[in-house]
Every structure is written in structure tokens, then in C-alpha cells.
Coordinates of C-alpha atoms in Angstrom, one line a residue:
V1 CA -98.7 89.8 -41.0
L2 CA -101.3 87.0 -41.3
L3 CA -98.5 84.4 -40.5
F4 CA -97.9 86.2 -37.2
L5 CA -101.5 87.0 -36.3
S6 CA -103.4 83.8 -37.3
P7 CA -101.8 81.4 -34.7
P8 CA -103.4 81.2 -31.3
L9 CA -101.5 82.7 -28.4
Q10 CA -99.5 79.6 -27.3
E11 CA -98.6 78.6 -30.9
G12 CA -97.7 82.1 -31.8
R13 CA -95.3 82.4 -28.9
C14 CA -93.6 79.2 -30.0
L15 CA -93.5 80.4 -33.6
Y16 CA -91.9 83.6 -32.6
V17 CA -89.1 81.7 -30.8
I18 CA -88.6 79.4 -33.7
L19 CA -88.4 82.3 -36.3
L20 CA -86.0 84.2 -34.0
M21 CA -83.7 81.1 -33.7
S22 CA -83.9 80.5 -37.4
L23 CA -82.9 84.2 -38.1
Y24 CA -79.9 83.9 -35.6
W25 CA -78.9 80.5 -37.0
C26 CA -79.0 81.6 -40.7
T27 CA -77.2 85.0 -40.0
E28 CA -75.0 83.7 -37.1
A29 CA -75.7 86.9 -35.2
L30 CA -75.0 84.8 -32.2
P31 CA -72.9 81.7 -32.0
L32 CA -74.9 78.6 -33.0
A33 CA -74.6 77.0 -29.5
V34 CA -75.8 80.3 -27.7
T35 CA -78.8 80.5 -30.0
A36 CA -79.6 76.9 -29.1
L37 CA -80.0 78.0 -25.5
L38 CA -83.0 80.3 -26.3
P39 CA -85.7 77.6 -25.9
I40 CA -84.9 77.6 -22.2
K41 CA -86.5 81.0 -22.1
K42 CA -89.6 80.1 -24.1
L43 CA -91.9 82.8 -22.9
G44 CA -94.2 80.6 -20.9
I45 CA -94.6 77.8 -23.4
L46 CA -92.9 75.0 -21.4
P47 CA -91.7 74.9 -17.8
S48 CA -87.9 74.6 -17.4
N49 CA -88.1 71.1 -15.9
K50 CA -89.5 69.9 -19.3
V51 CA -87.2 72.0 -21.5
C52 CA -83.8 71.4 -19.8
P53 CA -83.8 67.6 -19.9
Q54 CA -84.0 67.9 -23.8
Y55 CA -80.4 69.0 -23.8
F56 CA -79.3 65.7 -22.4
L57 CA -81.3 63.0 -24.0
D58 CA -79.7 59.6 -24.8
T59 CA -79.2 60.7 -28.4
N60 CA -76.9 63.4 -27.1
F61 CA -74.9 60.7 -25.2
L62 CA -74.7 58.6 -28.3
F63 CA -73.2 61.5 -30.2
L64 CA -70.8 62.3 -27.3
S65 CA -69.6 58.7 -27.3
G66 CA -68.7 59.0 -31.0
L67 CA -66.9 62.3 -30.4
I68 CA -64.9 60.8 -27.6
M69 CA -63.9 57.8 -29.7
A70 CA -62.9 60.2 -32.4
S71 CA -60.6 62.0 -30.0
A72 CA -58.8 58.9 -29.0
I73 CA -58.3 57.9 -32.6
E74 CA -56.8 61.3 -33.4
E75 CA -54.7 61.3 -30.2
W76 CA -52.7 58.2 -31.4
N77 CA -52.7 59.1 -35.2
L78 CA -54.6 56.0 -36.1
H79 CA -56.5 58.0 -38.7
R80 CA -53.4 59.0 -40.4
R81 CA -52.0 55.5 -40.6
I82 CA -55.2 54.3 -42.0
A83 CA -55.3 57.0 -44.7
L84 CA -51.6 56.6 -45.8
R85 CA -52.2 52.8 -45.9
V86 CA -55.2 53.2 -48.2
L87 CA -53.3 55.5 -50.5
M88 CA -50.4 53.1 -50.7
L89 CA -52.9 50.4 -51.8
V90 CA -54.8 52.3 -54.5
G91 CA -51.8 53.6 -56.4
V92 CA -50.5 57.1 -57.4
Q93 CA -52.2 57.7 -60.7
P94 CA -54.3 60.9 -60.3
A95 CA -57.7 59.2 -60.7
R96 CA -56.8 56.4 -58.3
L97 CA -55.4 58.9 -55.8
I98 CA -58.6 60.9 -55.9
L99 CA -60.5 57.7 -55.3
G100 CA -58.2 56.8 -52.4
M101 CA -58.7 60.2 -50.9
M102 CA -62.4 60.0 -51.2
L103 CA -62.7 56.5 -49.8
T104 CA -60.4 57.4 -46.9
T105 CA -62.1 60.7 -46.2
S106 CA -65.6 59.2 -46.3
F107 CA -64.6 56.3 -44.0
L108 CA -63.0 58.6 -41.5
S109 CA -66.1 60.9 -41.7
M110 CA -68.4 58.0 -40.8
W111 CA -66.8 58.2 -37.3
L112 CA -65.0 61.5 -37.0
S113 CA -66.6 64.8 -37.7
N114 CA -66.7 66.1 -41.3
T115 CA -64.5 69.0 -40.4
A116 CA -61.8 67.0 -38.6
S117 CA -61.7 64.4 -41.5
T118 CA -61.2 67.3 -44.0
A119 CA -58.6 69.1 -41.9
M120 CA -56.6 65.8 -41.6
M121 CA -56.7 64.8 -45.2
L122 CA -55.9 68.1 -46.8
P123 CA -52.2 68.2 -45.7
I124 CA -51.7 64.7 -47.0
A125 CA -53.2 65.7 -50.4
N126 CA -51.0 68.8 -50.6
A127 CA -47.8 66.8 -49.8
I128 CA -48.7 64.3 -52.6
L129 CA -49.7 67.0 -55.1
K130 CA -46.3 68.8 -54.5
S131 CA -44.4 65.6 -55.1
L132 CA -46.5 65.0 -58.3
F133 CA -46.2 68.5 -59.9
G134 CA -43.6 70.4 -57.9
E135 CA -44.5 73.9 -56.4
K136 CA -44.1 76.2 -59.4
E137 CA -47.1 77.9 -61.1
T138 CA -47.0 80.6 -63.7
S139 CA -47.0 84.0 -62.0
K140 CA -49.8 85.3 -64.3
D141 CA -52.3 82.5 -63.5
M142 CA -51.3 82.6 -59.8
N143 CA -51.8 86.3 -59.5
R144 CA -55.1 86.2 -61.4
E145 CA -56.5 83.4 -59.2
N146 CA -55.2 84.9 -56.0
E147 CA -57.0 88.2 -56.8
E148 CA -60.3 86.3 -57.5
H149 CA -59.7 84.1 -54.5
Q150 CA -59.2 87.0 -52.1
A151 CA -62.3 88.8 -53.3
S152 CA -64.2 85.6 -52.8
L153 CA -62.9 85.2 -49.3
Q154 CA -63.9 88.8 -48.4
Q155 CA -67.3 88.5 -49.9
N156 CA -68.0 85.2 -48.0
K157 CA -66.2 86.3 -44.8
L158 CA -64.0 83.3 -44.8
Y159 CA -60.7 82.9 -43.0
T160 CA -57.5 83.1 -45.3
V161 CA -54.9 80.4 -45.0
P162 CA -51.7 81.4 -46.9
T163 CA -50.4 78.4 -48.8
E164 CA -46.8 77.5 -49.4
M165 CA -47.6 77.4 -53.1
Q166 CA -48.6 81.1 -53.1
F167 CA -45.4 82.0 -51.1
L168 CA -43.1 80.1 -53.5
A169 CA -44.8 81.4 -56.6
S170 CA -44.2 85.0 -55.3
T171 CA -40.5 84.4 -54.6
E172 CA -39.8 82.7 -57.9
D173 CA -41.0 85.7 -60.0
K174 CA -37.3 86.8 -60.1
D175 CA -36.3 83.8 -62.1
L176 CA -39.0 84.3 -64.7
T177 CA -37.0 87.2 -66.3
E178 CA -34.3 84.8 -67.2
E179 CA -36.3 82.4 -69.1
K180 CA -34.8 81.3 -72.4
E181 CA -36.6 81.6 -75.7
I182 CA -38.7 78.5 -76.5
S183 CA -40.6 77.3 -79.5
S184 CA -44.3 77.9 -79.8
D185 CA -45.0 74.2 -79.9
T186 CA -43.0 73.7 -76.6
L187 CA -44.9 76.7 -75.1
S188 CA -48.2 75.1 -76.1
D189 CA -47.2 71.8 -74.5
L190 CA -46.0 73.5 -71.4
K191 CA -49.3 75.5 -71.2
K192 CA -51.4 72.2 -71.6
E193 CA -49.2 70.6 -68.9
E194 CA -49.8 73.6 -66.6
E195 CA -53.6 73.4 -67.1
Y196 CA -53.5 69.6 -66.4
K197 CA -51.6 70.3 -63.2
T198 CA -54.0 73.0 -62.1
N199 CA -57.0 70.9 -62.8
I200 CA -55.7 67.9 -61.0
W201 CA -54.9 70.0 -58.1
K202 CA -58.4 71.4 -57.9
G203 CA -59.8 67.9 -58.3
F204 CA -57.9 66.6 -55.3
L205 CA -58.9 69.5 -53.1
I206 CA -62.5 69.5 -54.0
S207 CA -62.9 65.8 -53.7
I208 CA -62.0 65.8 -50.0
P209 CA -64.8 68.0 -48.5
Y210 CA -67.4 66.4 -50.8
A211 CA -66.3 62.9 -49.6
A212 CA -66.6 64.1 -46.0
S213 CA -70.1 65.3 -46.5
I214 CA -71.1 62.1 -48.2
G215 CA -69.4 59.8 -45.7
G216 CA -71.1 61.5 -42.7
T217 CA -74.5 60.3 -43.8
A218 CA -73.6 56.6 -43.6
T219 CA -73.8 56.3 -39.8
L220 CA -76.1 57.9 -37.1
T221 CA -73.1 59.4 -35.4
G222 CA -71.5 60.6 -38.5
T223 CA -73.1 64.0 -38.7
A224 CA -75.5 66.0 -36.4
P225 CA -78.6 66.1 -38.6
N226 CA -78.8 62.2 -38.3
L227 CA -79.0 62.3 -34.6
I228 CA -81.5 65.2 -34.7
L229 CA -83.7 63.0 -36.8
L230 CA -83.4 60.2 -34.2
G231 CA -84.1 62.6 -31.3
Q232 CA -87.1 64.2 -32.9
L233 CA -88.5 60.8 -33.8
K234 CA -88.4 59.8 -30.1
S235 CA -90.2 63.1 -29.3
Y236 CA -92.9 63.1 -31.9
F237 CA -93.4 59.3 -32.3
P238 CA -92.3 57.6 -29.0
E239 CA -93.4 54.2 -30.3
C240 CA -91.2 54.4 -33.4
D241 CA -88.3 51.9 -32.9
V242 CA -87.3 51.1 -36.5
V243 CA -84.4 53.7 -36.7
N244 CA -81.2 52.7 -34.9
F245 CA -77.6 52.5 -35.7
G246 CA -77.9 49.1 -37.4
S247 CA -80.9 49.8 -39.7
W248 CA -79.6 53.3 -40.6
F249 CA -76.2 51.8 -41.6
M250 CA -78.0 49.2 -43.9
F251 CA -79.8 52.0 -45.6
A252 CA -77.2 54.7 -45.8
F253 CA -74.0 52.8 -46.4
P254 CA -75.0 51.5 -49.8
L255 CA -76.3 55.0 -50.8
M256 CA -73.0 56.4 -49.7
L257 CA -71.0 54.0 -51.9
I258 CA -73.0 54.6 -55.0
F259 CA -72.8 58.4 -54.5
L260 CA -69.1 58.3 -53.8
L261 CA -68.4 56.2 -56.9
L262 CA -70.5 58.5 -59.2
G263 CA -69.0 61.6 -57.5
W264 CA -65.5 60.3 -58.1
L265 CA -66.2 59.6 -61.8
W266 CA -67.7 63.2 -62.1
I267 CA -64.7 64.9 -60.5
S268 CA -62.1 62.8 -62.3
I269 CA -63.7 63.5 -65.7
L270 CA -64.2 67.1 -65.0
Y271 CA -60.7 67.8 -63.8
G272 CA -58.7 65.5 -66.0
G273 CA -58.0 62.5 -63.8
I274 CA -59.8 60.4 -66.4
N275 CA -59.2 61.3 -69.9
L276 CA -62.1 59.7 -72.1
R277 CA -60.4 60.6 -75.3
G278 CA -56.8 59.8 -74.7
W279 CA -57.0 56.8 -72.3
R280 CA -54.6 54.9 -74.6
T281 CA -52.1 57.7 -74.7
K282 CA -48.6 56.8 -73.4
K283 CA -47.6 58.7 -70.3
S284 CA -44.8 61.2 -70.6
N285 CA -41.5 60.6 -68.7
I286 CA -42.3 63.7 -66.5
R287 CA -45.6 62.1 -65.3
V288 CA -44.0 58.7 -64.7
D289 CA -41.2 60.4 -62.6
A290 CA -43.8 62.5 -60.8
E291 CA -45.8 59.4 -59.9
A292 CA -42.7 57.7 -58.6
R293 CA -42.0 60.7 -56.4
A294 CA -45.5 60.8 -55.0
R295 CA -45.2 57.0 -54.3
E296 CA -42.1 57.7 -52.4
V297 CA -43.7 60.6 -50.4
I298 CA -46.5 58.4 -49.3
K299 CA -44.2 55.6 -48.3
E300 CA -42.0 58.0 -46.4
D301 CA -44.8 59.5 -44.5
Y302 CA -46.0 56.1 -43.5
Q303 CA -42.6 55.1 -42.4
K304 CA -42.3 58.2 -40.3
L305 CA -45.2 56.9 -38.1
G306 CA -43.0 54.0 -37.1
P307 CA -44.1 50.5 -36.1
T308 CA -47.6 50.1 -34.9
K309 CA -47.8 51.1 -31.3
F310 CA -49.8 49.1 -28.6
A311 CA -52.0 52.2 -28.1
E312 CA -53.0 52.2 -31.8
Q313 CA -53.8 48.4 -31.6
A314 CA -55.9 48.9 -28.5
I315 CA -57.7 51.9 -30.0
F316 CA -58.5 50.0 -33.2
F317 CA -59.7 47.0 -31.2
F318 CA -62.1 49.2 -29.1
F319 CA -63.2 51.0 -32.3
C320 CA -64.1 47.7 -33.9
I321 CA -66.0 46.6 -30.8
F322 CA -67.7 50.0 -30.7
A323 CA -69.0 49.6 -34.3
I324 CA -69.9 46.0 -34.0
M325 CA -71.9 46.4 -30.8
L326 CA -73.8 49.4 -32.2
F327 CA -74.6 47.6 -35.4
S328 CA -75.6 44.2 -33.8
R329 CA -77.6 45.7 -30.8
D330 CA -80.9 45.6 -32.7
P331 CA -80.3 45.1 -36.6
K332 CA -84.1 44.4 -37.1
F333 CA -83.6 41.6 -39.7
I334 CA -82.4 39.3 -36.9
P335 CA -82.6 39.5 -33.1
G336 CA -79.8 41.5 -31.6
W337 CA -77.8 41.1 -28.4
A338 CA -80.1 43.7 -26.7
S339 CA -82.9 41.1 -26.8
L340 CA -81.0 39.4 -23.9
F341 CA -81.9 42.2 -21.6
A342 CA -85.1 43.8 -20.4
P343 CA -86.7 46.0 -23.2
G344 CA -85.9 49.7 -22.9
F345 CA -82.8 49.4 -20.7
I346 CA -80.3 49.0 -23.5
S347 CA -80.0 51.7 -26.1
D348 CA -77.2 52.8 -28.5
A349 CA -76.2 55.5 -26.0
V350 CA -75.6 52.8 -23.4
T351 CA -73.6 50.8 -25.8
G352 CA -71.4 53.8 -26.9
T353 CA -70.7 55.2 -23.5
T354 CA -69.8 51.8 -22.1
I355 CA -67.1 51.4 -24.7
V356 CA -65.7 54.9 -24.4
I357 CA -65.5 54.8 -20.6
I358 CA -62.9 52.0 -21.0
L359 CA -60.6 54.3 -22.9
F360 CA -60.1 56.4 -19.9
F361 CA -58.5 53.7 -17.8
F362 CA -57.1 51.2 -20.4
P363 CA -53.3 51.6 -20.4
S364 CA -51.7 53.1 -23.5
Q365 CA -48.5 50.9 -23.0
K366 CA -48.4 47.2 -23.0
P367 CA -48.8 46.1 -19.3
S368 CA -46.2 43.9 -17.8
F369 CA -47.4 40.9 -15.8
R370 CA -44.2 40.6 -13.9
W371 CA -44.9 43.9 -12.1
W372 CA -47.5 42.1 -10.0
F373 CA -44.9 39.7 -8.7
D374 CA -41.9 42.1 -8.4
L375 CA -42.1 43.8 -5.0
K376 CA -39.3 46.2 -5.8
A377 CA -40.8 47.4 -9.1
P378 CA -41.6 51.2 -9.1
N379 CA -45.2 52.2 -8.8
T380 CA -45.2 54.5 -11.9
E381 CA -48.5 56.0 -13.2
T382 CA -49.6 54.6 -16.5
Q383 CA -51.0 56.9 -19.2
P384 CA -54.5 55.9 -20.4
L385 CA -55.6 55.7 -23.9
L386 CA -57.4 59.0 -23.5
T387 CA -57.2 61.5 -20.7
W388 CA -60.1 63.7 -19.7
K389 CA -58.0 66.8 -20.3
K390 CA -57.5 65.7 -23.9
A391 CA -61.2 65.0 -24.3
Q392 CA -62.0 68.5 -23.0
E393 CA -59.7 70.1 -25.6
T394 CA -60.8 68.1 -28.6
V395 CA -64.5 67.3 -28.2
P396 CA -66.7 70.0 -29.7
W397 CA -69.1 70.5 -26.8
N398 CA -71.0 73.2 -28.7
I399 CA -72.5 70.6 -30.8
I400 CA -74.1 69.0 -27.9
L401 CA -75.9 72.2 -27.0
L402 CA -76.8 72.6 -30.6
L403 CA -78.5 69.2 -30.6
G404 CA -80.2 69.9 -27.3
G405 CA -81.6 73.2 -28.8
G406 CA -83.1 71.3 -31.6
F407 CA -84.7 68.8 -29.3
A408 CA -86.1 71.5 -27.1
M409 CA -87.4 73.3 -30.1
A410 CA -89.2 70.1 -31.3
K411 CA -90.6 69.6 -27.8
G412 CA -92.0 73.1 -27.7
C413 CA -93.6 72.6 -31.1
E414 CA -95.2 69.4 -30.0
E415 CA -96.5 70.7 -26.5
S416 CA -97.7 74.0 -27.8
G417 CA -99.6 72.5 -30.8
L418 CA -97.6 74.6 -33.3
S419 CA -96.7 71.4 -35.3
V420 CA -100.4 70.6 -35.5
W421 CA -101.3 74.1 -36.5
I422 CA -98.7 74.0 -39.3
G423 CA -100.0 70.6 -40.4
G424 CA -103.5 72.0 -40.6
R425 CA -102.3 74.6 -43.2
L426 CA -100.7 72.0 -45.5
H427 CA -103.9 71.1 -47.3
P428 CA -102.7 72.3 -50.7
L429 CA -99.9 69.7 -50.6
E430 CA -102.2 66.7 -49.9
G431 CA -102.5 66.0 -53.6
V432 CA -98.8 65.7 -54.3
P433 CA -97.7 62.2 -55.0
P434 CA -95.3 61.0 -52.2
A435 CA -92.5 60.2 -54.7
V436 CA -92.6 63.7 -56.1
A437 CA -92.7 65.1 -52.5
V438 CA -89.4 63.3 -51.7
I439 CA -87.7 64.9 -54.7
L440 CA -89.2 68.4 -53.9
I441 CA -88.3 68.1 -50.2
T442 CA -84.7 67.0 -50.9
T443 CA -84.2 69.8 -53.5
V444 CA -85.5 72.5 -51.3
I445 CA -83.6 71.5 -48.3
A446 CA -80.4 71.0 -50.3
L447 CA -80.7 74.5 -51.7
F448 CA -81.6 76.0 -48.3
T449 CA -78.6 74.4 -46.5
E450 CA -76.2 75.9 -49.1
F451 CA -76.7 79.2 -47.2
A452 CA -77.5 78.0 -43.7
S453 CA -76.1 75.5 -41.1
N454 CA -77.2 72.0 -42.0
T455 CA -78.0 71.4 -38.4
A456 CA -80.2 74.5 -38.1
T457 CA -81.9 73.6 -41.4
I458 CA -83.0 70.2 -40.3
I459 CA -84.2 71.5 -36.9
I460 CA -86.4 73.9 -38.7
F461 CA -87.8 71.5 -41.3
L462 CA -88.3 68.2 -39.5
P463 CA -91.5 69.2 -37.6
V464 CA -93.1 70.4 -40.9
L465 CA -92.1 67.2 -42.7
A466 CA -93.6 65.1 -39.9
E467 CA -96.9 66.8 -40.1
L468 CA -96.9 66.8 -43.9
A469 CA -96.4 63.0 -43.9
I470 CA -99.3 62.6 -41.7
R471 CA -101.4 64.8 -44.0
L472 CA -100.3 62.7 -47.0
K473 CA -101.0 59.5 -45.1
V474 CA -97.5 58.1 -45.7
N475 CA -94.9 56.8 -43.4
P476 CA -93.3 59.9 -41.7
L477 CA -89.8 58.4 -42.3
Y478 CA -90.5 58.5 -46.0
L479 CA -90.2 62.3 -45.9
M480 CA -88.0 62.8 -42.8
I481 CA -85.1 60.7 -43.9
P482 CA -84.6 62.4 -47.3
G483 CA -84.9 65.8 -45.6
T484 CA -82.2 64.7 -43.1
I485 CA -79.7 63.4 -45.6
G486 CA -80.5 66.3 -48.0
C487 CA -79.0 68.6 -45.4
S488 CA -75.6 67.1 -46.0
Y489 CA -75.7 67.5 -49.8
A490 CA -74.4 71.0 -49.8
F491 CA -71.6 71.2 -52.4
M492 CA -72.0 74.4 -54.4
L493 CA -70.6 77.2 -52.1
P494 CA -67.6 77.6 -49.8
V495 CA -69.9 78.7 -47.0
S496 CA -72.2 75.7 -47.3
T497 CA -70.3 73.5 -44.9
P498 CA -67.1 73.9 -42.8
P499 CA -65.3 71.2 -44.9
N500 CA -66.0 73.3 -48.1
S501 CA -64.6 76.4 -46.2
I502 CA -61.5 74.5 -45.2
A503 CA -60.8 73.3 -48.8
F504 CA -61.6 76.7 -50.3
S505 CA -59.2 78.5 -47.9
S506 CA -56.3 76.5 -49.2
G507 CA -56.0 79.1 -52.0
H508 CA -56.4 76.9 -55.0
L509 CA -60.2 76.8 -55.5
L510 CA -62.4 79.4 -56.9
V511 CA -66.1 79.9 -56.1
K512 CA -66.9 78.9 -59.8
D513 CA -65.0 75.6 -59.4
M514 CA -67.3 74.6 -56.5
A515 CA -70.4 76.0 -58.1
R516 CA -70.0 74.0 -61.4
T517 CA -68.9 70.8 -59.7
G518 CA -71.4 71.0 -56.9
L519 CA -74.4 71.6 -59.2
L520 CA -74.2 68.2 -60.7
M521 CA -73.4 66.7 -57.3
N522 CA -76.5 68.1 -55.8
L523 CA -78.5 66.7 -58.7
M524 CA -77.0 63.3 -58.3
G525 CA -77.6 63.3 -54.6
V526 CA -81.3 64.2 -55.0
L527 CA -81.9 61.5 -57.6
L528 CA -79.9 58.8 -55.8
L529 CA -81.7 59.5 -52.5
S530 CA -85.1 59.3 -54.3
L531 CA -84.0 56.0 -55.8
A532 CA -82.9 54.7 -52.3
M533 CA -86.1 55.7 -50.7
N534 CA -88.2 53.9 -53.3
T535 CA -86.2 50.7 -53.3
W536 CA -84.2 49.2 -50.5
A537 CA -85.3 51.7 -47.8
K538 CA -88.9 50.5 -48.2
S539 CA -88.1 47.1 -46.8
I540 CA -85.6 48.3 -44.2
F541 CA -87.9 51.0 -42.7
Q542 CA -91.3 49.4 -43.7
L543 CA -92.2 52.5 -45.7
G544 CA -95.0 50.9 -47.7
T545 CA -97.6 51.2 -44.8
F546 CA -98.9 53.9 -42.6
P547 CA -97.5 52.6 -39.3
A548 CA -99.4 52.3 -36.0
W549 CA -97.1 54.6 -34.2
A550 CA -97.8 57.3 -36.7
N551 CA -101.5 56.7 -36.6
I552 CA -101.6 57.2 -32.8
H553 CA -99.8 60.6 -33.3
A554 CA -102.3 61.5 -36.1
E555 CA -105.3 60.8 -33.8
N556 CA -103.9 62.9 -31.0
A557 CA -103.1 65.7 -33.5
T558 CA -106.6 65.6 -34.9
S559 CA -108.0 66.0 -31.3
I560 CA -105.6 68.8 -30.4
L561 CA -106.5 70.6 -33.8
T562 CA -110.1 70.4 -32.9
D563 CA -109.5 71.9 -29.5
V564 CA -107.3 74.6 -31.0
E565 CA -110.0 75.6 -33.5
N566 CA -112.7 75.7 -30.9
V567 CA -110.5 78.0 -28.7
T568 CA -109.9 80.2 -31.7
L569 CA -113.6 80.4 -32.5
S570 CA -114.6 81.1 -29.0
A571 CA -112.0 83.9 -28.8
L572 CA -113.5 85.5 -31.9

């Protein structure tokens, strides 16, 4: 009751809208994008001409350009060619294949959405696993796992995807009655081999969504929370210019690689891809034959793609230009190409949209120069690399509204004085050492996002973290960046992220598999993020000092807080 009664009128209205949106986002009583439209009706907090522009900031256009580039890559199957090529290079031993899957998924997730990367890699993983181990499972284990899996799906309200493995297992029960008598030693060996197959299968499937979540943190456009951080920084701290595509990549890419390597080791050891005790043991002929079949499957799938098309080459070229120009615009450690233009006119959004516009008129087939000189040549229409109809179908437009809702919420918190009011009640945390605060924040947010949307989570927490940093007199980025990346470290439950749900719905994973694997993944993520923030991030983002752009905000906040207290006292 005190929480609702203590804020002044304007701050209380804003707090009510935020709590209502948080409730709807966590329970999904309304679609996430519909809930994001609620700030437009902010009960007299802000006029609509200030709220509505928040839905189309330059940060939204940067994200939109990344989504359009991803649509073009998917249109011409360039992502599948890259994935199969990487798998051909890493080899077909289970541990190497898991590494190849994780590297490929994380790379794709840096540019595509985490959900699209997972959905694309899972069929490839299933094809390889079937060639490695066949499609037969013992009916007893299959039935037991199916029952537990169905119960988990119903409990978590997840969509069930019937698998070919389950269908084949049910149709092959008739053959089990004709099994010949076998010795106890052979039965024991078969049981061990079956457990090995099951574990490897689980390791493959669980590694893909984890790699997608980790890979999305490496670029600003990789996942929505990264862009929400950028947008809210521009709202709270307009003078802050240290976070852009290049500086974020320099910080997050090494962190992603280290986490990916440790995650691969953990998954491989846990699920038998790496056997620490029997690494010198000679492979059985069955496993050698299985690996040969898997190699052939990968090679066959790659050959089905045919020779590299002109459209694929063009998309790859523009993708490289897209990434290079974003990275080199203003890398901070050296002057970028944006310094050649007037300050403020060139942003990451301008760079991204310039490249993706070309995709809509660049031809998908190699142009013939003879056409210009042949008067009798037919005037046929050339298909571009990407049509607007395809972009409409594949771009998740609801994410744009979700980002805009977050920015509108942040603007309301700032203009109403709610963020200052919250900051005034954070006095008990002022004695917490900043390094401890980073660990606590990352842990709390990583646990919270296990049950709620990571986008909704970071929208709720970022204003509080900004004010807490000002109270602690530390660089706001020192708390806001860990909070942002911590939102992507949701590994323990199927409902935590869409990639987790997709992998879980394949029918081969149980909730306990994700829980025991994800617990250590969460712990590793928190510790690695704390290490990164206290080492190389300090030099990249200048975290060792309290910056001038934050100091200006702190002075304004102090004056606003004094005014709020005076208004409150006079009302009393």
C-alpha cells in the first residue's frame, strides 16, 4: 500500500502504468506488442506528440535494418550454406560436431534473431544425429520420456512438435517381440550404447538454443535488450556517445567466445561428447561407421545446395559491407569514417538502412551488359535480392513495437520524475561495493528473465539501474551493461526464451535436463560477465570514472528531487 500511496500524483500515475505493463508482459495476458502500446495512453503523464516518436527512434531503424538483412540471408539460403560448410570443417566426432553447431548458431545469432537461428539449425542437427545413431530407441525409455515430456509441455503451455523419432519408435514396437535371446554382457553393452546415444542427442539439442542466446549478445543488433540499452542511454544520458556498434562488439565478442568455449566444454563433458576417463579408448566399428554416415549426410546436404549463386555472392558482399561499415563508423580507439561528415548526421541507423535499401533494387541474377546494346533484347523484369512482400512476411514487426514501448516507458519515467523518485529510495544500497553490485544485479536479472520475457525484463530494470549507478557514484554503464547482457543468460527453463522452447518441443529434452545444464551455465555467465566488466570493459567504456554526461543528469535529478519533495511537503 505504501508503494502505491507514497509517490506524488504524476509519479504514481507513471508507476501504475509500468506495473500494469510489467504484469501483462510477465503473464502475457495480452500480446507483448499490444502491451507495448499502453504508454500512448499514459493517463496525462506525457502528450502524445512526445510519446509516439519514441516508437520510431533511430535505434528502431538500426534494428529494422538488421532484420531486413537477415531476411535476405534467409531468402537465398546463405545461412544454411555457411552452417553446413562449418560442420564439414570441424569434423563429425560428437564433441567436434557440438562445437561446430555452437559456433555456427552463435555466429548466425549475431545477425539473425535467436529464434530464427535455432529453428534453422535444429533440422540440420536432427539429420546428423539420425545418420550417427539411427532412428531406433528402446520403447520403454521412449514411452517414459514421452510421458514426462508431455506433462512438461502441458504444465508450461508449450506447443508440441511430433518428431519422426517418436513416430518410428511407436511403429517399431511390433518388432521388439521377435528379439532373440542375448547374453547379459551384450545386453549391458547395448544399454550403455543406448545411454550414450541418448546423452549425445540431448547434448546436441541443448547446445543450439544456448549458443543462440550467447551469440545474440555479441552485437547491438543481435538481440532486442542490447538495442533497448542503447535507446534508453540516449533518453537518460543524451551526451553519452561511448556505446555504438563498434565499441559494443569489442567488448561483447571476446566475452561471447570465452562463454561459448566454456559452455561447449560443460555440455560435452556432461553429455558424453568428451570422455575424461576413456579418452584413449579405441572407437568401436559401429561408431566409426556412424561418423562416416554423418559425414556423408553433411556433404550430401551441402551438395544439394548446388553451386554458389550470384544472389548468394551478392548477399554475402553486402552483409560484409554492412558489418564493416557499422564497426568502423566510430570505433573510438581510432577515428571512424563518420568523422568525415558533420557531427550528428551519421549514426548506425543511417549506415544500416543505406545498405539494406540496396537489397530492394540490386538484381538477384548476374546482369548482362550486352542487353544495353541489343535493341531486340526483351525487356524482362529482374527479381531483386529482396522483395518488399518477402520482407513483410519475414520481418517480426512486433519487435519494433516492443522496442518502442520500452523507449516510451523510459521517457515517461524520466519526464514524470519517477526514476528520480525511485533513486531517492535506494539509500540502503549506497554502501554496496560496485563489483558486488554487478554480481547481484546480473544474478537477479538472470533469475527474473527465466520466467519473463528478456525484453520486458530489461525495460523494467534499466531505469532503476541508471538511478542506482548515480547513487553509487559509478559510471551508469557499469551497472546497465551487465543488466542488459544478463537478460540473455536464461538457460534453465523451456519457457525462458523462444530458442529454449523450440529445442524442448523437439521431444528429446526434459525439464530436468535443461535445469541441471542451465544452472551452471547461468553461474558461468554471471562470473564471466563480472570478469569482463572489471577488466577490458573498463578501458573500452571508460568505466573507471564518473563521466560528465552522468554528472549532468545527476545534477538535474537532484534539483527535480528537491522540487518533488517540496511539492509533497506542501501537499501534506
